[in-house]
Amino acid sequence: MAKQKKIPRNVWVLGFVSLLTDASSEMIYVVLPMFLVNVLGADVLTVGTIEGIAEATASIVKVISGSLSDYLKNRKILTVIGYGLSTAVKPLFALATNPGWILLARFGDRVGKGIRGAPRDALVADSTEPELRGAAYGLRQSLDSVGAFIGPLLAFVLLSFLGENFRQVFVFSLIPGILSVVLLIVGVQEPKSTTISKSRTNPLNRQSLKKLSRDYWIVVIVALLFNLGNSSDAFLLLKAQQVGIATPLIPLTIMVMNIVYSISAYPVGLLSDRIGRFGLLLSSFLLYAFIYLGFALVQTSWPIWILFAFYGLYLGMSQGILLAMVAERVPATLRGTAFGFFNLATGTALLPASLLGGWLWQSVGSSATFFVGSLFALLATLFLAIQNQKN
């Protein structure tokens, strides 16, 4: 009987690094929209603009860092720099006296995410056998989302005991951030397959880019189209506040979302290794469309909790699968570059999506923001189905 292969140590360590980092980031993220609006006096359009610029910045940096990791044949060093920068800028949130400070802090945080994102995702693929890739990405996403519900829980506890003192929450977020960088430095090793090379070539030249398959670019285009309607999750939190959920309880909505995300991501990854990824991804897009329709129509607080739970299921069904689909459609030597372009497409779409979402919220109403998001999800689903029929 053949010995069952195990998910490598690198993937586990990267998962726990993500857990600690997300705990740190989510402590900030779940209260940041309220801090901007209630303390610093920003409007909803400003919130959308800050989030859109931050995410677009991360996406542009991901192309550079992903390609650089292919060129250097070293993913770990860029991953460490990225996580380190995101931790280093966290004190700026506590010191902020106007929205400009928040923009600077989010900019630095997202640059750090941009530096680490593509090399880390490529490092998972480099460390894992092809038949375990869906499970590996699912496991990392599951551990990531465990941190993403620990963070809101910590924020809830701190806000409850500190009298809604947002700045103290920002200060406490430094602790898991520092621990994540230490764990990454000590626990992750560069796979030999990425360090042994006789020569270095520019992964962004025309000849190299021709090696990225048509199937890969279809995944990129689908993700781009989908994310044009996927405005910042800050609008979900503001919607929760709008329908009457008390400020200290709002972090718990994200906690509910991430509990479901963490429970579902690994099993879905395993399932995708066995039955294929297309049907699961298509189902996740349709689920998202119905979830956003629900956010558009909801007028009372109790359905919000159900919608956040289903949003976690959508994340569990889509995020790891998308990464696995990218990894298996490109040569190993171009994985960093491929993840960079994928993240560029998805992240830059968040800028117009968040600007549009903020403008619709202020000009038409909050429902319009979510109706448009639902429409783009349906368009992406249709495009994906058509392309699959062609193949």
mmCIF file of C-alpha atoms in Angstrom:
data_model
loop_
_atom_site.group_PDB
_atom_site.id
_atom_site.type_symbol
_atom_site.label_atom_id
_atom_site.label_comp_id
_atom_site.label_asym_id
_atom_site.label_seq_id
_atom_site.Cartn_x
_atom_site.Cartn_y
_atom_site.Cartn_z
ATOM 1 C CA MET A 1 0.000 0.000 0.000
ATOM 2 C CA ALA A 2 1.478 3.346 -1.086
ATOM 3 C CA LYS A 3 2.324 5.757 1.700
ATOM 4 C CA GLN A 4 -0.011 8.758 1.742
ATOM 5 C CA LYS A 5 1.830 11.992 1.038
ATOM 6 C CA LYS A 6 1.709 14.709 3.663
ATOM 7 C CA ILE A 7 1.458 18.452 3.255
ATOM 8 C CA PRO A 8 5.020 19.843 3.646
ATOM 9 C CA ARG A 9 6.287 21.686 6.716
ATOM 10 C CA ASN A 10 6.768 24.908 4.733
ATOM 11 C CA VAL A 11 3.043 25.055 3.972
ATOM 12 C CA TRP A 12 2.120 24.543 7.635
ATOM 13 C CA VAL A 13 4.549 27.238 8.784
ATOM 14 C CA LEU A 14 3.360 29.681 6.107
ATOM 15 C CA GLY A 15 -0.177 28.933 7.248
ATOM 16 C CA PHE A 16 0.621 29.834 10.859
ATOM 17 C CA VAL A 17 2.500 32.944 9.702
ATOM 18 C CA SER A 18 -0.651 33.954 7.832
ATOM 19 C CA LEU A 19 -2.724 33.158 10.930
ATOM 20 C CA LEU A 20 -0.714 35.542 13.098
ATOM 21 C CA THR A 21 -0.538 38.230 10.425
ATOM 22 C CA ASP A 22 -4.258 38.105 9.737
ATOM 23 C CA ALA A 23 -5.032 38.245 13.455
ATOM 24 C CA SER A 24 -2.944 41.418 13.586
ATOM 25 C CA SER A 25 -4.368 42.955 10.394
ATOM 26 C CA GLU A 26 -8.005 42.106 11.131
ATOM 27 C CA MET A 27 -7.791 43.716 14.570
ATOM 28 C CA ILE A 28 -7.193 46.938 12.647
ATOM 29 C CA TYR A 29 -9.322 46.278 9.596
ATOM 30 C CA VAL A 30 -12.610 45.500 11.350
ATOM 31 C CA VAL A 31 -12.631 48.794 13.247
ATOM 32 C CA LEU A 32 -10.903 51.020 10.683
ATOM 33 C CA PRO A 33 -14.060 52.062 8.750
ATOM 34 C CA MET A 34 -15.742 53.154 12.011
ATOM 35 C CA PHE A 35 -12.551 54.903 13.152
ATOM 36 C CA LEU A 36 -12.394 56.813 9.871
ATOM 37 C CA VAL A 37 -16.064 57.804 9.864
ATOM 38 C CA ASN A 38 -16.795 58.237 13.581
ATOM 39 C CA VAL A 39 -13.444 59.581 14.887
ATOM 40 C CA LEU A 40 -11.648 61.206 11.953
ATOM 41 C CA GLY A 41 -14.817 62.476 10.232
ATOM 42 C CA ALA A 42 -14.244 60.845 6.826
ATOM 43 C CA ASP A 43 -17.152 60.136 4.441
ATOM 44 C CA VAL A 44 -17.909 56.789 2.804
ATOM 45 C CA LEU A 45 -16.344 57.803 -0.520
ATOM 46 C CA THR A 46 -13.079 58.584 1.309
ATOM 47 C CA VAL A 47 -13.172 55.131 2.917
ATOM 48 C CA GLY A 48 -13.619 53.537 -0.514
ATOM 49 C CA THR A 49 -10.840 55.657 -2.018
ATOM 50 C CA ILE A 50 -8.332 54.720 0.705
ATOM 51 C CA GLU A 51 -9.153 51.026 0.413
ATOM 52 C CA GLY A 52 -9.049 51.073 -3.385
ATOM 53 C CA ILE A 53 -5.688 52.857 -3.567
ATOM 54 C CA ALA A 54 -4.218 50.547 -0.931
ATOM 55 C CA GLU A 55 -5.286 47.355 -2.719
ATOM 56 C CA ALA A 56 -4.268 48.605 -6.175
ATOM 57 C CA THR A 57 -0.829 49.483 -4.800
ATOM 58 C CA ALA A 58 -0.378 45.976 -3.428
ATOM 59 C CA SER A 59 -1.296 44.498 -6.795
ATOM 60 C CA ILE A 60 1.246 46.499 -8.767
ATOM 61 C CA VAL A 61 3.996 45.582 -6.310
ATOM 62 C CA LYS A 62 3.055 41.880 -6.573
ATOM 63 C CA VAL A 63 4.054 41.759 -10.249
ATOM 64 C CA ILE A 64 7.483 43.158 -9.425
ATOM 65 C CA SER A 65 8.069 40.965 -6.381
ATOM 66 C CA GLY A 66 6.758 37.836 -8.067
ATOM 67 C CA SER A 67 9.016 38.302 -11.084
ATOM 68 C CA LEU A 68 11.948 39.212 -8.830
ATOM 69 C CA SER A 69 11.476 35.969 -6.890
ATOM 70 C CA ASP A 70 11.627 34.044 -10.193
ATOM 71 C CA TYR A 71 14.786 35.918 -11.175
ATOM 72 C CA LEU A 72 16.554 35.589 -7.826
ATOM 73 C CA LYS A 73 15.426 31.962 -7.363
ATOM 74 C CA ASN A 74 14.647 32.975 -3.787
ATOM 75 C CA ARG A 75 11.112 33.470 -2.500
ATOM 76 C CA LYS A 76 11.724 33.563 1.263
ATOM 77 C CA ILE A 77 13.684 36.804 1.473
ATOM 78 C CA LEU A 78 10.958 38.783 -0.299
ATOM 79 C CA THR A 79 8.300 37.116 1.837
ATOM 80 C CA VAL A 80 10.148 38.184 5.011
ATOM 81 C CA ILE A 81 10.534 41.768 3.756
ATOM 82 C CA GLY A 82 6.831 41.943 2.925
ATOM 83 C CA TYR A 83 5.581 40.660 6.260
ATOM 84 C CA GLY A 84 8.138 42.835 8.061
ATOM 85 C CA LEU A 85 7.007 46.047 6.332
ATOM 86 C CA SER A 86 3.327 45.388 7.065
ATOM 87 C CA THR A 87 4.174 45.006 10.748
ATOM 88 C CA ALA A 88 6.467 48.048 10.849
ATOM 89 C CA VAL A 89 3.772 50.515 9.671
ATOM 90 C CA LYS A 90 1.084 49.441 12.168
ATOM 91 C CA PRO A 91 1.963 52.142 14.752
ATOM 92 C CA LEU A 92 0.885 54.764 12.172
ATOM 93 C CA PHE A 93 -2.757 53.705 12.628
ATOM 94 C CA ALA A 94 -2.585 54.518 16.342
ATOM 95 C CA LEU A 95 -0.942 57.881 15.665
ATOM 96 C CA ALA A 96 -3.373 58.988 12.920
ATOM 97 C CA THR A 97 -5.030 62.393 13.326
ATOM 98 C CA ASN A 98 -6.608 62.642 9.854
ATOM 99 C CA PRO A 99 -7.502 60.332 6.918
ATOM 100 C CA GLY A 100 -4.180 61.132 5.238
ATOM 101 C CA TRP A 101 -2.330 59.220 7.967
ATOM 102 C CA ILE A 102 -4.592 56.225 7.414
ATOM 103 C CA LEU A 103 -3.903 56.348 3.671
ATOM 104 C CA LEU A 104 -0.154 56.350 4.376
ATOM 105 C CA ALA A 105 -0.455 53.455 6.837
ATOM 106 C CA ARG A 106 -2.676 51.408 4.514
ATOM 107 C CA PHE A 107 -0.311 52.186 1.629
ATOM 108 C CA GLY A 108 2.669 50.822 3.584
ATOM 109 C CA ASP A 109 0.717 47.818 4.803
ATOM 110 C CA ARG A 110 -0.443 46.938 1.274
ATOM 111 C CA VAL A 111 3.031 47.464 -0.201
ATOM 112 C CA GLY A 112 4.176 44.872 2.327
ATOM 113 C CA LYS A 113 1.376 42.567 1.231
ATOM 114 C CA GLY A 114 2.330 43.168 -2.388
ATOM 115 C CA ILE A 115 5.953 42.263 -1.748
ATOM 116 C CA ARG A 116 5.107 39.001 0.027
ATOM 117 C CA GLY A 117 1.986 37.814 -1.813
ATOM 118 C CA ALA A 118 3.219 36.335 -5.095
ATOM 119 C CA PRO A 119 6.511 34.890 -3.703
ATOM 120 C CA ARG A 120 4.604 33.256 -0.829
ATOM 121 C CA ASP A 121 1.987 31.728 -3.139
ATOM 122 C CA ALA A 122 4.748 30.475 -5.440
ATOM 123 C CA LEU A 123 6.615 29.092 -2.401
ATOM 124 C CA VAL A 124 3.558 26.982 -1.525
ATOM 125 C CA ALA A 125 3.525 25.519 -5.045
ATOM 126 C CA ASP A 126 7.318 24.977 -5.031
ATOM 127 C CA SER A 127 7.049 23.045 -1.757
ATOM 128 C CA THR A 128 4.098 20.824 -2.730
ATOM 129 C CA GLU A 129 3.503 17.828 -4.997
ATOM 130 C CA PRO A 130 0.947 18.562 -7.787
ATOM 131 C CA GLU A 131 -1.620 16.079 -6.439
ATOM 132 C CA LEU A 132 -1.669 17.918 -3.077
ATOM 133 C CA ARG A 133 -1.771 21.465 -4.407
ATOM 134 C CA GLY A 134 -5.471 22.143 -3.841
ATOM 135 C CA ALA A 135 -5.196 20.792 -0.298
ATOM 136 C CA ALA A 136 -2.044 22.837 0.365
ATOM 137 C CA TYR A 137 -3.615 26.117 -0.721
ATOM 138 C CA GLY A 138 -6.792 25.203 1.131
ATOM 139 C CA LEU A 139 -4.830 24.519 4.323
ATOM 140 C CA ARG A 140 -2.951 27.819 4.126
ATOM 141 C CA GLN A 141 -6.218 29.673 3.485
ATOM 142 C CA SER A 142 -7.856 27.858 6.406
ATOM 143 C CA LEU A 143 -5.100 28.832 8.832
ATOM 144 C CA ASP A 144 -5.128 32.349 7.396
ATOM 145 C CA SER A 145 -8.847 32.609 8.100
ATOM 146 C CA VAL A 146 -8.414 31.239 11.639
ATOM 147 C CA GLY A 147 -6.296 34.321 12.262
ATOM 148 C CA ALA A 148 -8.921 36.400 10.523
ATOM 149 C CA PHE A 149 -11.551 35.419 13.098
ATOM 150 C CA ILE A 150 -9.149 35.589 16.081
ATOM 151 C CA GLY A 151 -8.383 39.218 15.135
ATOM 152 C CA PRO A 152 -12.016 40.424 15.222
ATOM 153 C CA LEU A 153 -12.581 38.499 18.454
ATOM 154 C CA LEU A 154 -9.608 40.263 20.052
ATOM 155 C CA ALA A 155 -10.886 43.592 18.713
ATOM 156 C CA PHE A 156 -14.320 42.907 20.225
ATOM 157 C CA VAL A 157 -12.797 42.085 23.625
ATOM 158 C CA LEU A 158 -10.547 45.154 23.589
ATOM 159 C CA LEU A 159 -13.341 47.505 22.485
ATOM 160 C CA SER A 160 -15.623 46.094 25.185
ATOM 161 C CA PHE A 161 -13.064 46.612 27.965
ATOM 162 C CA LEU A 162 -11.440 49.814 26.683
ATOM 163 C CA GLY A 163 -14.629 51.763 25.955
ATOM 164 C CA GLU A 164 -14.349 51.744 22.127
ATOM 165 C CA ASN A 165 -10.754 53.009 22.233
ATOM 166 C CA PHE A 166 -9.744 52.259 18.633
ATOM 167 C CA ARG A 167 -6.168 53.448 19.072
ATOM 168 C CA GLN A 168 -5.432 50.900 21.800
ATOM 169 C CA VAL A 169 -6.653 48.144 19.469
ATOM 170 C CA PHE A 170 -4.145 49.342 16.868
ATOM 171 C CA VAL A 171 -1.317 49.212 19.424
ATOM 172 C CA PHE A 172 -2.168 45.659 20.536
ATOM 173 C CA SER A 173 -2.179 44.511 16.892
ATOM 174 C CA LEU A 174 1.627 44.808 16.842
ATOM 175 C CA ILE A 175 2.104 41.713 19.029
ATOM 176 C CA PRO A 176 0.899 38.989 16.616
ATOM 177 C CA GLY A 177 2.479 40.916 13.716
ATOM 178 C CA ILE A 178 5.952 40.690 15.287
ATOM 179 C CA LEU A 179 5.461 37.005 16.166
ATOM 180 C CA SER A 180 4.572 36.205 12.533
ATOM 181 C CA VAL A 181 7.826 37.668 11.200
ATOM 182 C CA VAL A 182 9.911 35.750 13.758
ATOM 183 C CA LEU A 183 8.147 32.471 12.888
ATOM 184 C CA LEU A 184 8.691 33.052 9.167
ATOM 185 C CA ILE A 185 12.418 33.709 9.564
ATOM 186 C CA VAL A 186 12.951 30.660 11.776
ATOM 187 C CA GLY A 187 10.502 28.161 10.314
ATOM 188 C CA VAL A 188 10.505 28.411 6.496
ATOM 189 C CA GLN A 189 13.244 27.014 4.259
ATOM 190 C CA GLU A 190 13.719 27.756 0.570
ATOM 191 C CA PRO A 191 12.982 24.587 -1.476
ATOM 192 C CA LYS A 192 16.053 23.303 -3.307
ATOM 193 C CA SER A 193 14.221 23.312 -6.635
ATOM 194 C CA THR A 194 14.055 27.114 -6.616
ATOM 195 C CA THR A 195 17.624 27.750 -5.529
ATOM 196 C CA ILE A 196 19.530 25.527 -7.965
ATOM 197 C CA SER A 197 19.969 27.253 -11.315
ATOM 198 C CA LYS A 198 22.837 27.792 -13.720
ATOM 199 C CA SER A 199 21.620 31.116 -15.060
ATOM 200 C CA ARG A 200 19.141 33.879 -14.434
ATOM 201 C CA THR A 201 16.756 35.211 -17.060
ATOM 202 C CA ASN A 202 14.353 38.115 -17.033
ATOM 203 C CA PRO A 203 10.890 36.574 -16.439
ATOM 204 C CA LEU A 204 9.185 39.675 -17.868
ATOM 205 C CA ASN A 205 10.675 39.441 -21.366
ATOM 206 C CA ARG A 206 8.451 38.533 -24.302
ATOM 207 C CA GLN A 207 9.841 35.037 -24.702
ATOM 208 C CA SER A 208 9.151 34.154 -21.083
ATOM 209 C CA LEU A 209 5.650 35.639 -21.084
ATOM 210 C CA LYS A 210 4.736 33.536 -24.131
ATOM 211 C CA LYS A 211 5.068 30.482 -21.878
ATOM 212 C CA LEU A 212 2.043 31.620 -19.850
ATOM 213 C CA SER A 213 -0.812 29.580 -21.318
ATOM 214 C CA ARG A 214 -4.163 30.731 -22.677
ATOM 215 C CA ASP A 215 -5.898 28.845 -19.848
ATOM 216 C CA TYR A 216 -3.887 30.888 -17.347
ATOM 217 C CA TRP A 217 -4.940 34.194 -18.944
ATOM 218 C CA ILE A 218 -8.583 33.083 -18.913
ATOM 219 C CA VAL A 219 -8.341 32.634 -15.126
ATOM 220 C CA VAL A 220 -6.811 36.120 -14.870
ATOM 221 C CA ILE A 221 -9.557 37.720 -16.999
ATOM 222 C CA VAL A 222 -12.312 35.965 -15.035
ATOM 223 C CA ALA A 223 -10.824 37.176 -11.752
ATOM 224 C CA LEU A 224 -10.494 40.710 -13.145
ATOM 225 C CA LEU A 225 -14.119 40.825 -14.300
ATOM 226 C CA PHE A 226 -15.366 39.427 -11.008
ATOM 227 C CA ASN A 227 -13.378 41.892 -8.904
ATOM 228 C CA LEU A 228 -14.671 44.922 -10.793
ATOM 229 C CA GLY A 229 -17.761 44.443 -8.642
ATOM 230 C CA ASN A 230 -15.959 43.230 -5.537
ATOM 231 C CA SER A 231 -15.606 46.518 -3.677
ATOM 232 C CA SER A 232 -13.832 46.736 -0.331
ATOM 233 C CA ASP A 233 -15.215 44.639 2.513
ATOM 234 C CA ALA A 234 -15.268 47.898 4.470
ATOM 235 C CA PHE A 235 -18.688 48.463 2.880
ATOM 236 C CA LEU A 236 -19.930 45.222 4.446
ATOM 237 C CA LEU A 237 -18.936 46.515 7.872
ATOM 238 C CA LEU A 238 -20.568 49.885 7.241
ATOM 239 C CA LYS A 239 -23.728 48.077 6.118
ATOM 240 C CA ALA A 240 -23.711 46.135 9.386
ATOM 241 C CA GLN A 241 -23.522 49.430 11.286
ATOM 242 C CA GLN A 242 -26.240 50.940 9.070
ATOM 243 C CA VAL A 243 -28.785 48.235 9.910
ATOM 244 C CA GLY A 244 -28.232 48.695 13.622
ATOM 245 C CA ILE A 245 -25.468 46.382 14.828
ATOM 246 C CA ALA A 246 -23.634 48.018 17.766
ATOM 247 C CA THR A 247 -20.037 49.106 17.115
ATOM 248 C CA PRO A 248 -18.376 46.646 19.579
ATOM 249 C CA LEU A 249 -20.300 43.780 17.922
ATOM 250 C CA ILE A 250 -19.322 44.628 14.333
ATOM 251 C CA PRO A 251 -15.942 42.808 14.549
ATOM 252 C CA LEU A 252 -17.900 39.652 15.376
ATOM 253 C CA THR A 253 -19.530 39.708 11.926
ATOM 254 C CA ILE A 254 -16.084 39.238 10.393
ATOM 255 C CA MET A 255 -15.342 36.579 12.976
ATOM 256 C CA VAL A 256 -18.424 34.615 11.865
ATOM 257 C CA MET A 257 -17.333 34.969 8.240
ATOM 258 C CA ASN A 258 -13.842 33.692 8.944
ATOM 259 C CA ILE A 259 -14.963 30.769 11.101
ATOM 260 C CA VAL A 260 -16.916 29.460 8.110
ATOM 261 C CA TYR A 261 -14.006 30.315 5.792
ATOM 262 C CA SER A 262 -11.523 28.398 7.931
ATOM 263 C CA ILE A 263 -13.805 25.354 8.215
ATOM 264 C CA SER A 264 -14.565 25.190 4.492
ATOM 265 C CA ALA A 265 -11.305 26.115 2.705
ATOM 266 C CA TYR A 266 -9.292 22.941 3.381
ATOM 267 C CA PRO A 267 -12.088 20.425 2.639
ATOM 268 C CA VAL A 268 -12.967 22.304 -0.550
ATOM 269 C CA GLY A 269 -9.296 22.250 -1.560
ATOM 270 C CA LEU A 270 -9.176 18.482 -1.024
ATOM 271 C CA LEU A 271 -12.417 18.073 -2.966
ATOM 272 C CA SER A 272 -11.081 20.127 -5.867
ATOM 273 C CA ASP A 273 -8.065 17.802 -6.108
ATOM 274 C CA ARG A 274 -10.483 14.894 -6.595
ATOM 275 C CA ILE A 275 -13.374 16.219 -8.691
ATOM 276 C CA GLY A 276 -11.836 19.230 -10.435
ATOM 277 C CA ARG A 277 -11.918 22.936 -9.725
ATOM 278 C CA PHE A 278 -14.210 24.443 -12.374
ATOM 279 C CA GLY A 279 -17.595 23.485 -10.922
ATOM 280 C CA LEU A 280 -16.642 24.606 -7.425
ATOM 281 C CA LEU A 281 -15.376 27.975 -8.665
ATOM 282 C CA LEU A 282 -18.517 28.536 -10.754
ATOM 283 C CA SER A 283 -20.696 27.708 -7.749
ATOM 284 C CA SER A 284 -18.743 30.133 -5.553
ATOM 285 C CA PHE A 285 -19.318 33.010 -7.998
ATOM 286 C CA LEU A 286 -23.065 32.311 -8.075
ATOM 287 C CA LEU A 287 -23.120 32.157 -4.268
ATOM 288 C CA TYR A 288 -21.362 35.534 -4.101
ATOM 289 C CA ALA A 289 -23.960 37.066 -6.436
ATOM 290 C CA PHE A 290 -26.788 35.938 -4.126
ATOM 291 C CA ILE A 291 -24.917 37.115 -1.026
ATOM 292 C CA TYR A 292 -24.452 40.625 -2.429
ATOM 293 C CA LEU A 293 -28.105 40.654 -3.468
ATOM 294 C CA GLY A 294 -28.898 39.884 0.154
ATOM 295 C CA PHE A 295 -26.737 42.770 1.396
ATOM 296 C CA ALA A 296 -28.564 45.056 -1.042
ATOM 297 C CA LEU A 297 -32.000 44.071 0.273
ATOM 298 C CA VAL A 298 -31.384 43.555 4.009
ATOM 299 C CA GLN A 299 -32.944 46.134 6.330
ATOM 300 C CA THR A 300 -32.645 44.519 9.771
ATOM 301 C CA SER A 301 -29.674 43.273 11.742
ATOM 302 C CA TRP A 302 -30.261 39.512 12.164
ATOM 303 C CA PRO A 303 -29.926 38.498 8.456
ATOM 304 C CA ILE A 304 -26.509 40.214 8.375
ATOM 305 C CA TRP A 305 -25.031 37.393 10.453
ATOM 306 C CA ILE A 306 -26.293 34.782 7.997
ATOM 307 C CA LEU A 307 -24.959 36.740 5.028
ATOM 308 C CA PHE A 308 -21.504 37.024 6.605
ATOM 309 C CA ALA A 309 -21.514 33.260 7.236
ATOM 310 C CA PHE A 310 -22.320 32.559 3.587
ATOM 311 C CA TYR A 311 -19.668 35.074 2.544
ATOM 312 C CA GLY A 312 -17.159 32.948 4.456
ATOM 313 C CA LEU A 313 -18.351 29.900 2.528
ATOM 314 C CA TYR A 314 -17.854 31.770 -0.758
ATOM 315 C CA LEU A 315 -14.267 32.570 0.282
ATOM 316 C CA GLY A 316 -13.611 28.960 1.245
ATOM 317 C CA MET A 317 -14.927 27.778 -2.134
ATOM 318 C CA SER A 318 -12.971 30.244 -4.264
ATOM 319 C CA GLN A 319 -9.697 31.631 -2.914
ATOM 320 C CA GLY A 320 -7.575 28.487 -2.641
ATOM 321 C CA ILE A 321 -9.052 27.070 -5.850
ATOM 322 C CA LEU A 322 -8.105 30.167 -7.836
ATOM 323 C CA LEU A 323 -4.517 29.968 -6.576
ATOM 324 C CA ALA A 324 -4.288 26.270 -7.428
ATOM 325 C CA MET A 325 -5.650 26.966 -10.933
ATOM 326 C CA VAL A 326 -2.945 29.572 -11.484
ATOM 327 C CA ALA A 327 -0.173 27.299 -10.187
ATOM 328 C CA GLU A 328 -1.091 24.371 -12.444
ATOM 329 C CA ARG A 329 -1.371 26.449 -15.626
ATOM 330 C CA VAL A 330 2.163 27.903 -15.704
ATOM 331 C CA PRO A 331 5.782 26.625 -15.719
ATOM 332 C CA ALA A 332 7.399 26.312 -12.274
ATOM 333 C CA THR A 333 10.048 28.889 -13.250
ATOM 334 C CA LEU A 334 7.358 31.532 -13.860
ATOM 335 C CA ARG A 335 5.089 30.927 -10.888
ATOM 336 C CA GLY A 336 6.082 34.140 -9.103
ATOM 337 C CA THR A 337 5.458 36.176 -12.259
ATOM 338 C CA ALA A 338 2.148 34.396 -12.906
ATOM 339 C CA PHE A 339 0.874 35.058 -9.385
ATOM 340 C CA GLY A 340 2.062 38.647 -9.759
ATOM 341 C CA PHE A 341 -0.028 39.263 -12.889
ATOM 342 C CA PHE A 342 -2.993 37.454 -11.360
ATOM 343 C CA ASN A 343 -2.844 39.661 -8.266
ATOM 344 C CA LEU A 344 -2.318 42.750 -10.416
ATOM 345 C CA ALA A 345 -5.556 42.031 -12.256
ATOM 346 C CA THR A 346 -7.587 41.337 -9.129
ATOM 347 C CA GLY A 347 -6.113 44.137 -7.039
ATOM 348 C CA THR A 348 -6.229 46.957 -9.568
ATOM 349 C CA ALA A 349 -9.882 46.099 -10.171
ATOM 350 C CA LEU A 350 -10.514 46.875 -6.499
ATOM 351 C CA LEU A 351 -9.669 50.554 -7.018
ATOM 352 C CA PRO A 352 -12.460 51.309 -9.525
ATOM 353 C CA ALA A 353 -14.709 48.846 -7.678
ATOM 354 C CA SER A 354 -14.221 50.641 -4.347
ATOM 355 C CA LEU A 355 -14.492 54.112 -5.890
ATOM 356 C CA LEU A 356 -17.682 53.070 -7.673
ATOM 357 C CA GLY A 357 -18.990 51.426 -4.508
ATOM 358 C CA GLY A 358 -18.365 54.547 -2.432
ATOM 359 C CA TRP A 359 -19.897 56.858 -5.053
ATOM 360 C CA LEU A 360 -23.004 54.685 -5.438
ATOM 361 C CA TRP A 361 -23.416 54.502 -1.647
ATOM 362 C CA GLN A 362 -23.364 58.294 -1.304
ATOM 363 C CA SER A 363 -25.237 59.176 -4.501
ATOM 364 C CA VAL A 364 -27.861 56.432 -4.773
ATOM 365 C CA GLY A 365 -27.759 54.455 -1.544
ATOM 366 C CA SER A 366 -26.021 51.468 -0.015
ATOM 367 C CA SER A 367 -28.195 48.972 -1.910
ATOM 368 C CA ALA A 368 -26.819 50.173 -5.254
ATOM 369 C CA THR A 369 -23.268 49.275 -4.195
ATOM 370 C CA PHE A 370 -24.262 45.665 -3.606
ATOM 371 C CA PHE A 371 -26.552 45.340 -6.638
ATOM 372 C CA VAL A 372 -23.613 46.274 -8.898
ATOM 373 C CA GLY A 373 -21.326 43.789 -7.130
ATOM 374 C CA SER A 374 -23.892 41.042 -7.702
ATOM 375 C CA LEU A 375 -24.156 41.943 -11.395
ATOM 376 C CA PHE A 376 -20.408 41.713 -11.998
ATOM 377 C CA ALA A 377 -20.306 38.316 -10.264
ATOM 378 C CA LEU A 378 -22.990 37.046 -12.649
ATOM 379 C CA LEU A 379 -21.057 38.408 -15.655
ATOM 380 C CA ALA A 380 -17.873 36.652 -14.483
ATOM 381 C CA THR A 381 -19.838 33.426 -13.997
ATOM 382 C CA LEU A 382 -21.235 33.654 -17.540
ATOM 383 C CA PHE A 383 -17.802 34.353 -19.041
ATOM 384 C CA LEU A 384 -16.248 31.425 -17.151
ATOM 385 C CA ALA A 385 -19.001 29.069 -18.306
ATOM 386 C CA ILE A 386 -18.624 30.148 -21.944
ATOM 387 C CA GLN A 387 -14.861 29.683 -21.896
ATOM 388 C CA ASN A 388 -15.238 26.247 -20.356
ATOM 389 C CA GLN A 389 -17.627 25.244 -23.149
ATOM 390 C CA LYS A 390 -15.059 26.348 -25.751
ATOM 391 C CA ASN A 391 -12.443 24.118 -24.157
#
